[in-house]
GROMACS .gro file of N, CA and C in nm:
model
  309
    1MET      N    1   0.082  -0.120   0.000
    1MET     CA    2   0.000   0.000   0.000
    1MET      C    3   0.087   0.127   0.000
    2LYS      N    4   0.195   0.124   0.076
    2LYS     CA    5   0.284   0.240   0.080
    2LYS      C    6   0.347   0.264  -0.058
    3PHE      N    7   0.382   0.156  -0.128
    3PHE     CA    8   0.439   0.166  -0.261
    3PHE      C    9   0.339   0.233  -0.356
    4PHE      N   10   0.213   0.193  -0.347
    4PHE     CA   11   0.108   0.250  -0.432
    4PHE      C   12   0.094   0.400  -0.407
    5LYS      N   13   0.095   0.443  -0.280
    5LYS     CA   14   0.085   0.584  -0.247
    5LYS      C   15   0.204   0.663  -0.301
    6THR      N   16   0.322   0.603  -0.294
    6THR     CA   17   0.442   0.669  -0.345
    6THR      C   18   0.433   0.688  -0.495
    7ILE      N   19   0.390   0.584  -0.566
    7ILE     CA   20   0.375   0.593  -0.711
    7ILE      C   21   0.269   0.698  -0.747
    8LEU      N   22   0.157   0.697  -0.678
    8LEU     CA   23   0.050   0.794  -0.704
    8LEU      C   24   0.099   0.937  -0.681
    9PHE      N   25   0.171   0.958  -0.573
    9PHE     CA   26   0.225   1.090  -0.543
    9PHE      C   27   0.322   1.135  -0.652
   10THR      N   28   0.409   1.046  -0.695
   10THR     CA   29   0.508   1.078  -0.798
   10THR      C   30   0.440   1.119  -0.928
   11PHE      N   31   0.340   1.042  -0.970
   11PHE     CA   32   0.268   1.076  -1.093
   11PHE      C   33   0.191   1.207  -1.079
   12SER      N   34   0.138   1.234  -0.962
   12SER     CA   35   0.066   1.360  -0.939
   12SER      C   36   0.160   1.479  -0.953
   13VAL      N   37   0.279   1.468  -0.895
   13VAL     CA   38   0.376   1.577  -0.904
   13VAL      C   39   0.420   1.597  -1.049
   14LEU      N   40   0.450   1.488  -1.119
   14LEU     CA   41   0.491   1.498  -1.259
   14LEU      C   42   0.382   1.561  -1.344
   15PHE      N   43   0.257   1.525  -1.319
   15PHE     CA   44   0.144   1.580  -1.394
   15PHE      C   45   0.134   1.731  -1.372
   16MET      N   46   0.146   1.774  -1.248
   16MET     CA   47   0.135   1.916  -1.217
   16MET      C   48   0.249   1.995  -1.280
   17VAL      N   49   0.368   1.939  -1.280
   17VAL     CA   50   0.482   2.007  -1.341
   17VAL      C   51   0.463   2.016  -1.492
   18ALA      N   52   0.416   1.909  -1.554
   18ALA     CA   53   0.398   1.907  -1.699
   18ALA      C   54   0.289   2.004  -1.743
   19CYS      N   55   0.186   2.021  -1.663
   19CYS     CA   56   0.074   2.108  -1.701
   19CYS      C   57   0.101   2.255  -1.672
   20GLY      N   58   0.184   2.285  -1.578
   20GLY     CA   59   0.210   2.423  -1.541
   20GLY      C   60   0.319   2.482  -1.627
   21GLU      N   61   0.290   2.519  -1.748
   21GLU     CA   62   0.391   2.560  -1.845
   21GLU      C   63   0.461   2.689  -1.806
   22GLY      N   64   0.464   2.721  -1.679
   22GLY     CA   65   0.535   2.841  -1.636
   22GLY      C   66   0.466   2.968  -1.679
   23THR      N   67   0.335   2.972  -1.668
   23THR     CA   68   0.262   3.092  -1.708
   23THR      C   69   0.246   3.185  -1.589
   24ASP      N   70   0.218   3.310  -1.619
   24ASP     CA   71   0.202   3.412  -1.516
   24ASP      C   72   0.060   3.466  -1.518
   25VAL      N   73   0.016   3.513  -1.403
   25VAL     CA   74  -0.113   3.582  -1.392
   25VAL      C   75  -0.081   3.728  -1.364
   26VAL      N   76  -0.132   3.816  -1.447
   26VAL     CA   77  -0.109   3.959  -1.432
   26VAL      C   78  -0.241   4.028  -1.399
   27GLU      N   79  -0.233   4.152  -1.364
   27GLU     CA   80  -0.354   4.230  -1.336
   27GLU      C   81  -0.428   4.260  -1.466
   28SER      N   82  -0.555   4.289  -1.455
   28SER     CA   83  -0.633   4.330  -1.572
   28SER      C   84  -0.566   4.450  -1.637
   29GLY      N   85  -0.562   4.450  -1.770
   29GLY     CA   86  -0.500   4.562  -1.839
   29GLY      C   87  -0.460   4.526  -1.980
   30THR      N   88  -0.381   4.612  -2.041
   30THR     CA   89  -0.336   4.594  -2.179
   30THR      C   90  -0.186   4.573  -2.179
   31TYR      N   91  -0.141   4.470  -2.252
   31TYR     CA   92   0.000   4.432  -2.256
   31TYR      C   93   0.042   4.409  -2.401
   32GLN      N   94   0.167   4.440  -2.430
   32GLN     CA   95   0.223   4.411  -2.560
   32GLN      C   96   0.324   4.299  -2.547
   33GLY      N   97   0.335   4.216  -2.652
   33GLY     CA   98   0.430   4.107  -2.648
   33GLY      C   99   0.433   4.031  -2.779
   34THR      N  100   0.486   3.909  -2.770
   34THR     CA  101   0.506   3.824  -2.887
   34THR      C  102   0.436   3.691  -2.865
   35VAL      N  103   0.369   3.641  -2.969
   35VAL     CA  104   0.303   3.511  -2.960
   35VAL      C  105   0.413   3.403  -2.954
   36LYS      N  106   0.412   3.330  -2.845
   36LYS     CA  107   0.511   3.224  -2.823
   36LYS      C  108   0.463   3.092  -2.882
   37GLU      N  109   0.332   3.067  -2.868
   37GLU     CA  110   0.275   2.940  -2.915
   37GLU      C  111   0.128   2.960  -2.948
   38VAL      N  112   0.081   2.889  -3.050
   38VAL     CA  113  -0.060   2.890  -3.089
   38VAL      C  114  -0.110   2.746  -3.084
   39GLU      N  115  -0.217   2.722  -3.009
   39GLU     CA  116  -0.280   2.590  -3.005
   39GLU      C  117  -0.419   2.605  -3.065
   40ALA      N  118  -0.427   2.587  -3.196
   40ALA     CA  119  -0.550   2.613  -3.270
   40ALA      C  120  -0.667   2.529  -3.223
   41GLU      N  121  -0.642   2.401  -3.192
   41GLU     CA  122  -0.753   2.313  -3.152
   41GLU      C  123  -0.817   2.356  -3.021
   42LYS      N  124  -0.746   2.433  -2.940
   42LYS     CA  125  -0.800   2.482  -2.813
   42LYS      C  126  -0.833   2.631  -2.819
   43THR      N  127  -0.813   2.694  -2.933
   43THR     CA  128  -0.819   2.840  -2.948
   43THR      C  129  -0.748   2.907  -2.829
   44GLU      N  130  -0.623   2.869  -2.815
   44GLU     CA  131  -0.540   2.916  -2.704
   44GLU      C  132  -0.408   2.968  -2.759
   45ILE      N  133  -0.359   3.075  -2.699
   45ILE     CA  134  -0.225   3.125  -2.733
   45ILE      C  135  -0.147   3.152  -2.606
   46TYR      N  136  -0.016   3.148  -2.620
   46TYR     CA  137   0.076   3.190  -2.514
   46TYR      C  138   0.148   3.313  -2.566
   47VAL      N  139   0.149   3.418  -2.484
   47VAL     CA  140   0.212   3.544  -2.522
   47VAL      C  141   0.320   3.577  -2.421
   48THR      N  142   0.440   3.607  -2.470
   48THR     CA  143   0.547   3.656  -2.385
   48THR      C  144   0.544   3.808  -2.391
   49THR      N  145   0.518   3.871  -2.278
   49THR     CA  146   0.506   4.016  -2.273
   49THR      C  147   0.643   4.082  -2.280
   50ASP      N  148   0.643   4.212  -2.302
   50ASP     CA  149   0.767   4.288  -2.311
   50ASP      C  150   0.847   4.283  -2.180
   51ASP      N  151   0.777   4.258  -2.067
   51ASP     CA  152   0.849   4.246  -1.939
   51ASP      C  153   0.874   4.099  -1.901
   52ASN      N  154   0.872   4.012  -2.003
   52ASN     CA  155   0.911   3.871  -1.991
   52ASN      C  156   0.818   3.784  -1.906
   53LYS      N  157   0.690   3.812  -1.909
   53LYS     CA  158   0.591   3.725  -1.845
   53LYS      C  159   0.523   3.644  -1.955
   54THR      N  160   0.482   3.523  -1.922
   54THR     CA  161   0.413   3.439  -2.019
   54THR      C  162   0.265   3.431  -1.982
   55LEU      N  163   0.180   3.475  -2.073
   55LEU     CA  164   0.035   3.476  -2.051
   55LEU      C  165  -0.028   3.362  -2.129
   56GLU      N  166  -0.114   3.285  -2.063
   56GLU     CA  167  -0.188   3.177  -2.126
   56GLU      C  168  -0.330   3.229  -2.148
   57LEU      N  169  -0.370   3.238  -2.275
   57LEU     CA  170  -0.499   3.299  -2.308
   57LEU      C  171  -0.586   3.204  -2.388
   58TYR      N  172  -0.700   3.166  -2.330
   58TYR     CA  173  -0.800   3.085  -2.400
   58TYR      C  174  -0.905   3.180  -2.456
   59PHE      N  175  -0.920   3.180  -2.586
   59PHE     CA  176  -1.019   3.268  -2.648
   59PHE      C  177  -1.160   3.223  -2.612
   60THR      N  178  -1.250   3.320  -2.600
   60THR     CA  179  -1.391   3.293  -2.578
   60THR      C  180  -1.468   3.349  -2.699
   61ASP      N  181  -1.598   3.327  -2.700
   61ASP     CA  182  -1.680   3.382  -2.808
   61ASP      C  183  -1.678   3.535  -2.806
   62ALA      N  184  -1.647   3.593  -2.690
   62ALA     CA  185  -1.647   3.739  -2.677
   62ALA      C  186  -1.512   3.802  -2.711
   63THR      N  187  -1.406   3.723  -2.725
   63THR     CA  188  -1.274   3.777  -2.755
   63THR      C  189  -1.272   3.838  -2.896
   64LYS      N  190  -1.225   3.961  -2.906
   64LYS     CA  191  -1.216   4.028  -3.036
   64LYS      C  192  -1.072   4.019  -3.086
   65LEU      N  193  -1.053   3.959  -3.202
   65LEU     CA  194  -0.923   3.948  -3.264
   65LEU      C  195  -0.921   4.039  -3.386
   66THR      N  196  -0.828   4.134  -3.389
   66THR     CA  197  -0.824   4.230  -3.499
   66THR      C  198  -0.683   4.244  -3.557
   67LYS      N  199  -0.682   4.288  -3.682
   67LYS     CA  200  -0.559   4.323  -3.750
   67LYS      C  201  -0.593   4.441  -3.840
   68ASN      N  202  -0.514   4.547  -3.831
   68ASN     CA  203  -0.540   4.670  -3.908
   68ASN      C  204  -0.681   4.723  -3.886
   69GLY      N  205  -0.732   4.707  -3.764
   69GLY     CA  206  -0.864   4.760  -3.729
   69GLY      C  207  -0.982   4.675  -3.772
   70GLU      N  208  -0.957   4.561  -3.836
   70GLU     CA  209  -1.066   4.475  -3.883
   70GLU      C  210  -1.064   4.342  -3.810
   71MET      N  211  -1.182   4.287  -3.787
   71MET     CA  212  -1.194   4.155  -3.724
   71MET      C  213  -1.134   4.049  -3.816
   72VAL      N  214  -1.057   3.956  -3.758
   72VAL     CA  215  -0.996   3.848  -3.835
   72VAL      C  216  -1.019   3.715  -3.763
   73ASP      N  217  -0.997   3.607  -3.836
   73ASP     CA  218  -1.015   3.473  -3.784
   73ASP      C  219  -0.895   3.431  -3.700
   74PHE      N  220  -0.917   3.340  -3.606
   74PHE     CA  221  -0.811   3.289  -3.518
   74PHE      C  222  -0.694   3.233  -3.599
   75SER      N  223  -0.720   3.180  -3.717
   75SER     CA  224  -0.615   3.120  -3.799
   75SER      C  225  -0.510   3.223  -3.844
   76MET      N  226  -0.537   3.352  -3.827
   76MET     CA  227  -0.441   3.457  -3.862
   76MET      C  228  -0.326   3.467  -3.762
   77LEU      N  229  -0.344   3.407  -3.643
   77LEU     CA  230  -0.240   3.414  -3.541
   77LEU      C  231  -0.127   3.316  -3.571
   78LYS      N  232  -0.005   3.365  -3.562
   78LYS     CA  233   0.115   3.285  -3.589
   78LYS      C  234   0.217   3.310  -3.479
   79GLU      N  235   0.304   3.212  -3.457
   79GLU     CA  236   0.413   3.230  -3.361
   79GLU      C  237   0.502   3.344  -3.406
   80ASN      N  238   0.557   3.414  -3.309
   80ASN     CA  239   0.650   3.526  -3.327
   80ASN      C  240   0.585   3.655  -3.375
   81GLN      N  241   0.451   3.660  -3.384
   81GLN     CA  242   0.383   3.785  -3.418
   81GLN      C  243   0.381   3.876  -3.296
   82LYS      N  244   0.390   4.005  -3.322
   82LYS     CA  245   0.373   4.106  -3.218
   82LYS      C  246   0.224   4.129  -3.199
   83VAL      N  247   0.180   4.129  -3.073
   83VAL     CA  248   0.038   4.149  -3.042
   83VAL      C  249   0.023   4.244  -2.924
   84GLU      N  250  -0.096   4.301  -2.917
   84GLU     CA  251  -0.136   4.378  -2.800
   84GLU      C  252  -0.261   4.310  -2.745
   85VAL      N  253  -0.257   4.270  -2.619
   85VAL     CA  254  -0.369   4.197  -2.559
   85VAL      C  255  -0.428   4.277  -2.444
   86THR      N  256  -0.559   4.277  -2.438
   86THR     CA  257  -0.629   4.334  -2.324
   86THR      C  258  -0.694   4.218  -2.251
   87VAL      N  259  -0.658   4.202  -2.123
   87VAL     CA  260  -0.704   4.088  -2.045
   87VAL      C  261  -0.778   4.134  -1.921
   88GLU      N  262  -0.866   4.046  -1.875
   88GLU     CA  263  -0.936   4.067  -1.750
   88GLU      C  264  -0.900   3.951  -1.658
   89LYS      N  265  -0.848   3.986  -1.542
   89LYS     CA  266  -0.809   3.884  -1.445
   89LYS      C  267  -0.933   3.839  -1.369
   90THR      N  268  -0.959   3.707  -1.372
   90THR     CA  269  -1.070   3.648  -1.300
   90THR      C  270  -1.013   3.536  -1.214
   91GLY      N  271  -0.989   3.564  -1.086
   91GLY     CA  272  -0.921   3.467  -1.000
   91GLY      C  273  -0.778   3.449  -1.049
   92ASN      N  274  -0.742   3.326  -1.081
   92ASN     CA  275  -0.609   3.296  -1.134
   92ASN      C  276  -0.611   3.275  -1.285
   93ARG      N  277  -0.717   3.320  -1.349
   93ARG     CA  278  -0.734   3.303  -1.493
   93ARG      C  279  -0.733   3.439  -1.561
   94LEU      N  280  -0.679   3.442  -1.682
   94LEU     CA  281  -0.683   3.564  -1.763
   94LEU      C  282  -0.777   3.543  -1.881
   95ASP      N  283  -0.879   3.627  -1.889
   95ASP     CA  284  -0.973   3.622  -2.000
   95ASP      C  285  -0.933   3.728  -2.102
   96PRO      N  286  -0.901   3.687  -2.226
   96PRO     CA  287  -0.865   3.787  -2.327
   96PRO      C  288  -0.989   3.859  -2.378
   97ILE      N  289  -0.993   3.989  -2.358
   97ILE     CA  290  -1.104   4.072  -2.406
   97ILE      C  291  -1.079   4.103  -2.554
   98SER      N  292  -0.954   4.143  -2.585
   98SER     CA  293  -0.919   4.170  -2.724
   98SER      C  294  -0.773   4.134  -2.747
   99VAL      N  295  -0.745   4.096  -2.872
   99VAL     CA  296  -0.609   4.069  -2.917
   99VAL      C  297  -0.593   4.142  -3.050
  100LYS      N  298  -0.494   4.229  -3.055
  100LYS     CA  299  -0.468   4.306  -3.176
  100LYS      C  300  -0.334   4.258  -3.235
  101ILE      N  301  -0.339   4.207  -3.358
  101ILE     CA  302  -0.217   4.167  -3.428
  101ILE      C  303  -0.151   4.295  -3.476
  102MET      N  304  -0.025   4.317  -3.436
  102MET     CA  305   0.043   4.443  -3.464
  102MET      C  306   0.119   4.443  -3.596
  103GLU      N  307   0.151   4.327  -3.650
  103GLU     CA  308   0.230   4.320  -3.774
  103GLU      C  309   0.164   4.235  -3.877
   0.00000   0.00000   0.00000
């Protein structure tokens, strides 16, 4: 039984480490940065801000994605693009209100 608990604990720790991709929670506001990763199947992006924080952003139906002032599809997002994001902090989660592709 002790062996089973040890194995369970080890897998739990590994799972938490693997899932916590080192993201940061910031205050509500507008931030500029670079798209680090795009996960299209989850409509999720990771943005590295100019002050070196990593934001994990899951798009919602209300998230506005724009380029040159016009609404664009999520497929327009690419790694290494410069973006400006406006987020709302809800607990330990960041809700993207808007994402503006800068280039």
